[in-house]
Coordinates of C-alpha atoms in Angstrom, one line a residue:
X141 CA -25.0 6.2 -1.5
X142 CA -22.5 6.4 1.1
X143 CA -18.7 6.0 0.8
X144 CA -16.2 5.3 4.0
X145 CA -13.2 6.7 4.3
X146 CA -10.4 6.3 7.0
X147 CA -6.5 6.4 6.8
X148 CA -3.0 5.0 7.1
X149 CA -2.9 6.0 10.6
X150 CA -6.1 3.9 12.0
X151 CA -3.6 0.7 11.0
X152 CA -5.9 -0.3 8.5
X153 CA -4.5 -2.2 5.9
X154 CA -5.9 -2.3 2.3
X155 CA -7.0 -5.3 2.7
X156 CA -9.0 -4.8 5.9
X157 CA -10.4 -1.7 4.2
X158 CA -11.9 -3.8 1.2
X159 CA -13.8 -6.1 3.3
X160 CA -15.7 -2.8 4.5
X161 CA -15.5 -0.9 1.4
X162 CA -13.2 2.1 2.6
X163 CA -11.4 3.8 0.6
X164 CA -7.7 5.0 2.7
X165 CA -6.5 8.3 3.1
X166 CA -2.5 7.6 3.1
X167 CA -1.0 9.9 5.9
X168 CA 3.0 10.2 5.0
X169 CA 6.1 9.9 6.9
X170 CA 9.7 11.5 5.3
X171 CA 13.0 9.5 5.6
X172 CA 16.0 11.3 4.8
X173 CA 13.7 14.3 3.2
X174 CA 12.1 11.5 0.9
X175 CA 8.8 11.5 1.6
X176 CA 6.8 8.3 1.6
X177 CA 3.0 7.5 0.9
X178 CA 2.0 3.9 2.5
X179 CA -0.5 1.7 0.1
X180 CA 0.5 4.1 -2.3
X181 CA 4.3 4.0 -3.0
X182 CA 4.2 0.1 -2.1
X183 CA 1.6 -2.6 -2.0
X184 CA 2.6 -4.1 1.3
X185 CA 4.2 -2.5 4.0
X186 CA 7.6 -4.4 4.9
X187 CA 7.4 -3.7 8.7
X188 CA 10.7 -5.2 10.0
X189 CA 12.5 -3.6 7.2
X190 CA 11.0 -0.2 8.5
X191 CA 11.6 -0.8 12.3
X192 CA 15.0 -2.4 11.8
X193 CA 16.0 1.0 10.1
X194 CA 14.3 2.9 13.1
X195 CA 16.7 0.2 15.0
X196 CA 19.6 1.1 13.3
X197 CA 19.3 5.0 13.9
X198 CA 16.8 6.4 11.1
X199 CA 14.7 9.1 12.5
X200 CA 11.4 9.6 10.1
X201 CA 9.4 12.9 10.4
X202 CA 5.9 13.2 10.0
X203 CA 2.8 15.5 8.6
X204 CA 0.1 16.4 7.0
X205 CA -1.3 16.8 3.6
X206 CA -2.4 19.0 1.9
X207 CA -6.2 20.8 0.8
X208 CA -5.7 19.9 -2.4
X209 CA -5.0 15.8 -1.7
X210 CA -7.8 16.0 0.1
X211 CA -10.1 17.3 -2.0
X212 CA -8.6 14.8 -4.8
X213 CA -10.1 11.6 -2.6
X214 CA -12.6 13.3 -1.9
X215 CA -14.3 15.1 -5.0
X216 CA -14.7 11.8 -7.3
X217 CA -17.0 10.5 -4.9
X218 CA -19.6 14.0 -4.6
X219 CA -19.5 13.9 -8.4
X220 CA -21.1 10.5 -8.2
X221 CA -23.5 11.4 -6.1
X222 CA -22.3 9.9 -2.9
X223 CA -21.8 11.0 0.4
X224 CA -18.6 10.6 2.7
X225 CA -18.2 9.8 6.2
X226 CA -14.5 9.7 7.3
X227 CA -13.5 7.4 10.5
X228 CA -10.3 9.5 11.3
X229 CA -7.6 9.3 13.8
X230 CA -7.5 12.6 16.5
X231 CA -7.4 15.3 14.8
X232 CA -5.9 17.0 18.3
X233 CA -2.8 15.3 17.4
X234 CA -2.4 17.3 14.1
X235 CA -3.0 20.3 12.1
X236 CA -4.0 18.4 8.7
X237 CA -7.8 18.4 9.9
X238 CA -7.8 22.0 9.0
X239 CA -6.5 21.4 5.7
X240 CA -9.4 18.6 5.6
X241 CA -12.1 21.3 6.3
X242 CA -10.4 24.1 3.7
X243 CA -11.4 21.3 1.1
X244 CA -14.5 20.1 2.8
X245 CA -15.9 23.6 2.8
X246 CA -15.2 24.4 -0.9
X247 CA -16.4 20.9 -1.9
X248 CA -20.1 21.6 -0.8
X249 CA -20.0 25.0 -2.3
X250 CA -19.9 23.1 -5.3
X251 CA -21.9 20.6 -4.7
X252 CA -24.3 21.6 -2.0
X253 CA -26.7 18.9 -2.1
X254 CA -23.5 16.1 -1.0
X255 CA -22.2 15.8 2.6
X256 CA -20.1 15.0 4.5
X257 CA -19.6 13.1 8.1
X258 CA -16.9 12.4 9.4
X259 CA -16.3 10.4 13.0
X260 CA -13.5 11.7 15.3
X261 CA -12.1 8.4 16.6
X262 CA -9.7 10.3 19.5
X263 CA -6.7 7.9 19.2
X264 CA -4.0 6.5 16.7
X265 CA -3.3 2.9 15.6
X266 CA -4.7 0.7 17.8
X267 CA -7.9 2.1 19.3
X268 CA -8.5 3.9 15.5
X269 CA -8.5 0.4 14.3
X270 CA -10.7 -1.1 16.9
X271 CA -13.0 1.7 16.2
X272 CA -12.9 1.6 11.9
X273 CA -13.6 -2.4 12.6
X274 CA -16.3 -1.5 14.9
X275 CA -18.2 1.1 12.9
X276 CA -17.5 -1.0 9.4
X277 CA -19.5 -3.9 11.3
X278 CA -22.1 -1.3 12.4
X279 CA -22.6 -0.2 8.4
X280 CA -22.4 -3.6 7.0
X281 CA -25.7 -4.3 9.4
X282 CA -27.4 -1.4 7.6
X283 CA -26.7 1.2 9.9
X284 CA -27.2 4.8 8.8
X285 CA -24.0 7.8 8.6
X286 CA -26.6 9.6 11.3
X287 CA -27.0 6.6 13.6
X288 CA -23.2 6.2 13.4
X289 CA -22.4 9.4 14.4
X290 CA -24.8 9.1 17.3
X291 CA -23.3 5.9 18.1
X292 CA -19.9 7.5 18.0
X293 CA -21.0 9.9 20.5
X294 CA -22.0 7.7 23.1
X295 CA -19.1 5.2 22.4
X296 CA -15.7 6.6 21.3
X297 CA -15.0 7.3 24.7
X298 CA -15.4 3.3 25.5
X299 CA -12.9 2.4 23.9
X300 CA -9.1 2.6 25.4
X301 CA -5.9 2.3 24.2
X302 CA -2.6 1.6 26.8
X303 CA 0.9 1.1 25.5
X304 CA 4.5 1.0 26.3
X305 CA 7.3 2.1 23.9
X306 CA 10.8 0.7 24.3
X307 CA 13.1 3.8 23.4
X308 CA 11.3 7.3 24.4
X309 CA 14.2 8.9 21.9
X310 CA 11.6 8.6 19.4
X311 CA 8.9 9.9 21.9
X312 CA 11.2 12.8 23.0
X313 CA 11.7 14.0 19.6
X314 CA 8.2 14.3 18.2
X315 CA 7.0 15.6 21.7
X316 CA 3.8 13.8 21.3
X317 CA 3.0 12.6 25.0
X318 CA 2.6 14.7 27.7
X319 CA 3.8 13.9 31.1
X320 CA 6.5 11.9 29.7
X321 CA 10.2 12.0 31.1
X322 CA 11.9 10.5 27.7
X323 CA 15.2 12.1 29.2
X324 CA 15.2 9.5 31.2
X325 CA 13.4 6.5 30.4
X326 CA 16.2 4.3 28.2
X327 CA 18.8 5.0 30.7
X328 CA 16.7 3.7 33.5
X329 CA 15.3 0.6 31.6
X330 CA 12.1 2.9 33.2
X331 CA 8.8 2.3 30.1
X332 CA 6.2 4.7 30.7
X333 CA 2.9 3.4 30.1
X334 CA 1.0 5.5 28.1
X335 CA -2.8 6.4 26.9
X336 CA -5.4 8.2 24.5
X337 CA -7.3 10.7 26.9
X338 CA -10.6 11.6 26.5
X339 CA -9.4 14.4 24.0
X340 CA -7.3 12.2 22.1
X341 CA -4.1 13.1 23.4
X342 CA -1.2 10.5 24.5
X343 CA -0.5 10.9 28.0
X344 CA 1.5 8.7 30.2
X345 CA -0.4 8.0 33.0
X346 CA 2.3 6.0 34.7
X347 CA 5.9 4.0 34.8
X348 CA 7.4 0.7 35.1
X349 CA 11.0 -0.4 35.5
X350 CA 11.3 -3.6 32.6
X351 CA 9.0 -5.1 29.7
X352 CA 7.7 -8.0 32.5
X353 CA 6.0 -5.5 34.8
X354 CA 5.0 -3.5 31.8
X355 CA 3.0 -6.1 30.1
X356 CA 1.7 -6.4 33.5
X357 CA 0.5 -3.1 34.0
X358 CA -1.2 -3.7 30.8
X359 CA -2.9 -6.5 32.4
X360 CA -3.8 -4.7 35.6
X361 CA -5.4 -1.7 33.3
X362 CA -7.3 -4.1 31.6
X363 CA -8.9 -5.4 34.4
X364 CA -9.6 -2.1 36.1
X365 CA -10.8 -0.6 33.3
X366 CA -12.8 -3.7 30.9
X367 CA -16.0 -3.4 30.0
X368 CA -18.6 -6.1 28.7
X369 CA -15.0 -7.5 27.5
X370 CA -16.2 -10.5 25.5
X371 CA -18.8 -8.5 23.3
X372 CA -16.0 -6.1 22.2
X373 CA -12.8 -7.0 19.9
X374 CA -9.3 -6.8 21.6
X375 CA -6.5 -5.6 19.5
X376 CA -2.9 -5.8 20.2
X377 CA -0.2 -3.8 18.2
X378 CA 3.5 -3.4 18.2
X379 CA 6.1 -1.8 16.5
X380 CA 7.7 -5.1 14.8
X381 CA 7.9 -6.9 18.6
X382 CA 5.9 -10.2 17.3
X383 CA 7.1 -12.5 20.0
X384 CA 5.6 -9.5 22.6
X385 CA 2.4 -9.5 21.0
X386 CA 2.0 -13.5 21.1
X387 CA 2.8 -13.0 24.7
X388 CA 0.5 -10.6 25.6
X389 CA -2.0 -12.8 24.1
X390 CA -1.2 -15.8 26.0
X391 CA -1.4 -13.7 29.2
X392 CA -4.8 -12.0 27.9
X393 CA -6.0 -15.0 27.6
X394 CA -4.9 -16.9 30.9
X395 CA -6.3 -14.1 32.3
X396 CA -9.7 -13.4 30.8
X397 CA -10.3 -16.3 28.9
X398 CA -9.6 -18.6 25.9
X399 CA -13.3 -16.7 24.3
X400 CA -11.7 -13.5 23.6
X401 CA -11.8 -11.7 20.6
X402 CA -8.0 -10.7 20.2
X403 CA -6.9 -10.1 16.9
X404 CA -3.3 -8.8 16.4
X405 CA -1.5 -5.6 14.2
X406 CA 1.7 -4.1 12.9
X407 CA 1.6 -0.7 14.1
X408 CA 1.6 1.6 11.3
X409 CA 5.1 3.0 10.1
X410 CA 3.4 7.4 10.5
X411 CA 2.9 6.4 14.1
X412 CA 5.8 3.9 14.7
X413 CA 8.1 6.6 13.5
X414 CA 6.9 8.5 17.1
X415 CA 6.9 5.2 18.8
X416 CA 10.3 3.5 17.7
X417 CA 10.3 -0.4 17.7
X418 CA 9.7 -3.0 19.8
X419 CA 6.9 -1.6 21.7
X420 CA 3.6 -3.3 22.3
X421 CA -0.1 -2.2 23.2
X422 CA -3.8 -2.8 23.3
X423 CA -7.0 -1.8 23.1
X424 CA -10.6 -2.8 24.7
X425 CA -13.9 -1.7 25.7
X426 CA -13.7 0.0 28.7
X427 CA -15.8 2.4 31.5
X428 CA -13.6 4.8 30.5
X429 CA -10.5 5.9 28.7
X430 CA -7.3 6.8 31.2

């Protein structure tokens, strides 16, 4: 047998995860040195509570966690005799992968007949969760872990992720896209537009001056870069910005067609605490990534 994993970061709700059969890794995020475990401290995540405190001037941190909570997810499913493949988010954009293989590694010591996949999905939020959907769909058809890592291989790298954030404070602190200007950017009214590179970095790739001719640039990427469009799922996040998301839709739509597959998020609250509210975003199928 083969279990699926993924995690909090992909924007996977436990409820999305059950119709797949993963089981979620909770990745944490500390407010005021407290630190918090979505799906595991709470049953729902209250999203405009969490973004209106971001609004309001809370400043989460993030990180990893630890060998040992790894190997507590993962261990109860070697000693049933099951395998594990992992849809994660980019491990470049962390050092808890390396606590992942320190319990990996001791794992198959003791139980070296097991393994152990896992699928490097080279983004965050949205584009994770396009991906998790993607490969769920893929095993539910009777796909095998080795035919889903070859997929992966050819296909990761098809699917895109572009975004805008409102207030780069939040960007500026964590450091987390390069090429940024956050010193800048609220001052200015100036939204960079930003993407998940081929080596699952965020970079911003380019600016615009207010949300209009940002959603726009979305638009334009989209067009330049959308492949086999109508095959492929579209999601749309943002960081508690519902009225954005509807509209990006609409224009989606009025631009590509009333057939598309969009279906709509909450950015998770690890990653919105890097993002800060109010932003918006959205993935696709694509030639290529930035």
């Amino acid at each position: 047998m083969l279990t699926l994993f993924t995690d909090t970061d992909t924007d996977i709700t436990p409820e999305v995860a059950k119709e797949y059969g993963y089981r979620l890794i909770s990745m944490p995020y500390s407010i005021d040195a407290k630190t918090v475990w979505p799906y595991e401290d709470y049953d729902v995540f209250d999203s405009h509570a969490f973004y209106d405190s971001l609004r309001n001037g809370v400043l989460p941190t993030t990180g990893g966690i630890s060998a040992e909570r790894y190997r507590n997810y993962f261990q109860p499913e070697f000693e049933k005799g099951n395998d594990i493949l992992y849809v994660h988010f980019s491990a470049a954009m962390t050092v808890t992968f390396r606590a992942m293989d320190e319990a990996v590694a001791e794992l198959l010591k003791e139980f070296p007949e097991r393994k152990f996949y896992h699928i490097d999905t080279k983004g965050i939020t949205i584009v994770s969760y396009n991906l998790v959907r993607t490969i769920g769909d893929l095993y539910q058809e009777g796909k095998t872990a080795e035919e889903l890592i070859e997929w992966a291989n050819g296909e990761v790298d098809h699917y895109a992720q572009y975004f805008f954030a409102d207030d780069l404070k939040f960007f500026k602190r964590s450091g987390r896209v390069k090429g940024i200007a956050a010193t800048m950017g609220t001052l200015l009214g100036i939204r960079p537009i930003i993407c998940m590179d081929d080596a699952g970095q965020m970079v911003s790739i380019g600016k615009e001056r207010g949300r209009a001719n940002a959603m726009e640039r979305l638009l334009k990427t989209v067009e330049e870069l959308g492949d086999d469009i109508k095959n492929h799922r579209f999601i749309v996040g943002h960081t508690d910005a519902p009225e954005l998301a509807a509209e990006l839709c609409d224009m989606l739509h009025a631009r590509f067609g009333d057939d598309l597959n969009i279906e709509t998020v909450v950015t998770n609250p690890t990653a919105g605490s890097h993002c800060g509210p109010n932003g918006v975003g959205v993935s696709f199928h694509a030639t290529r990534r930035c």
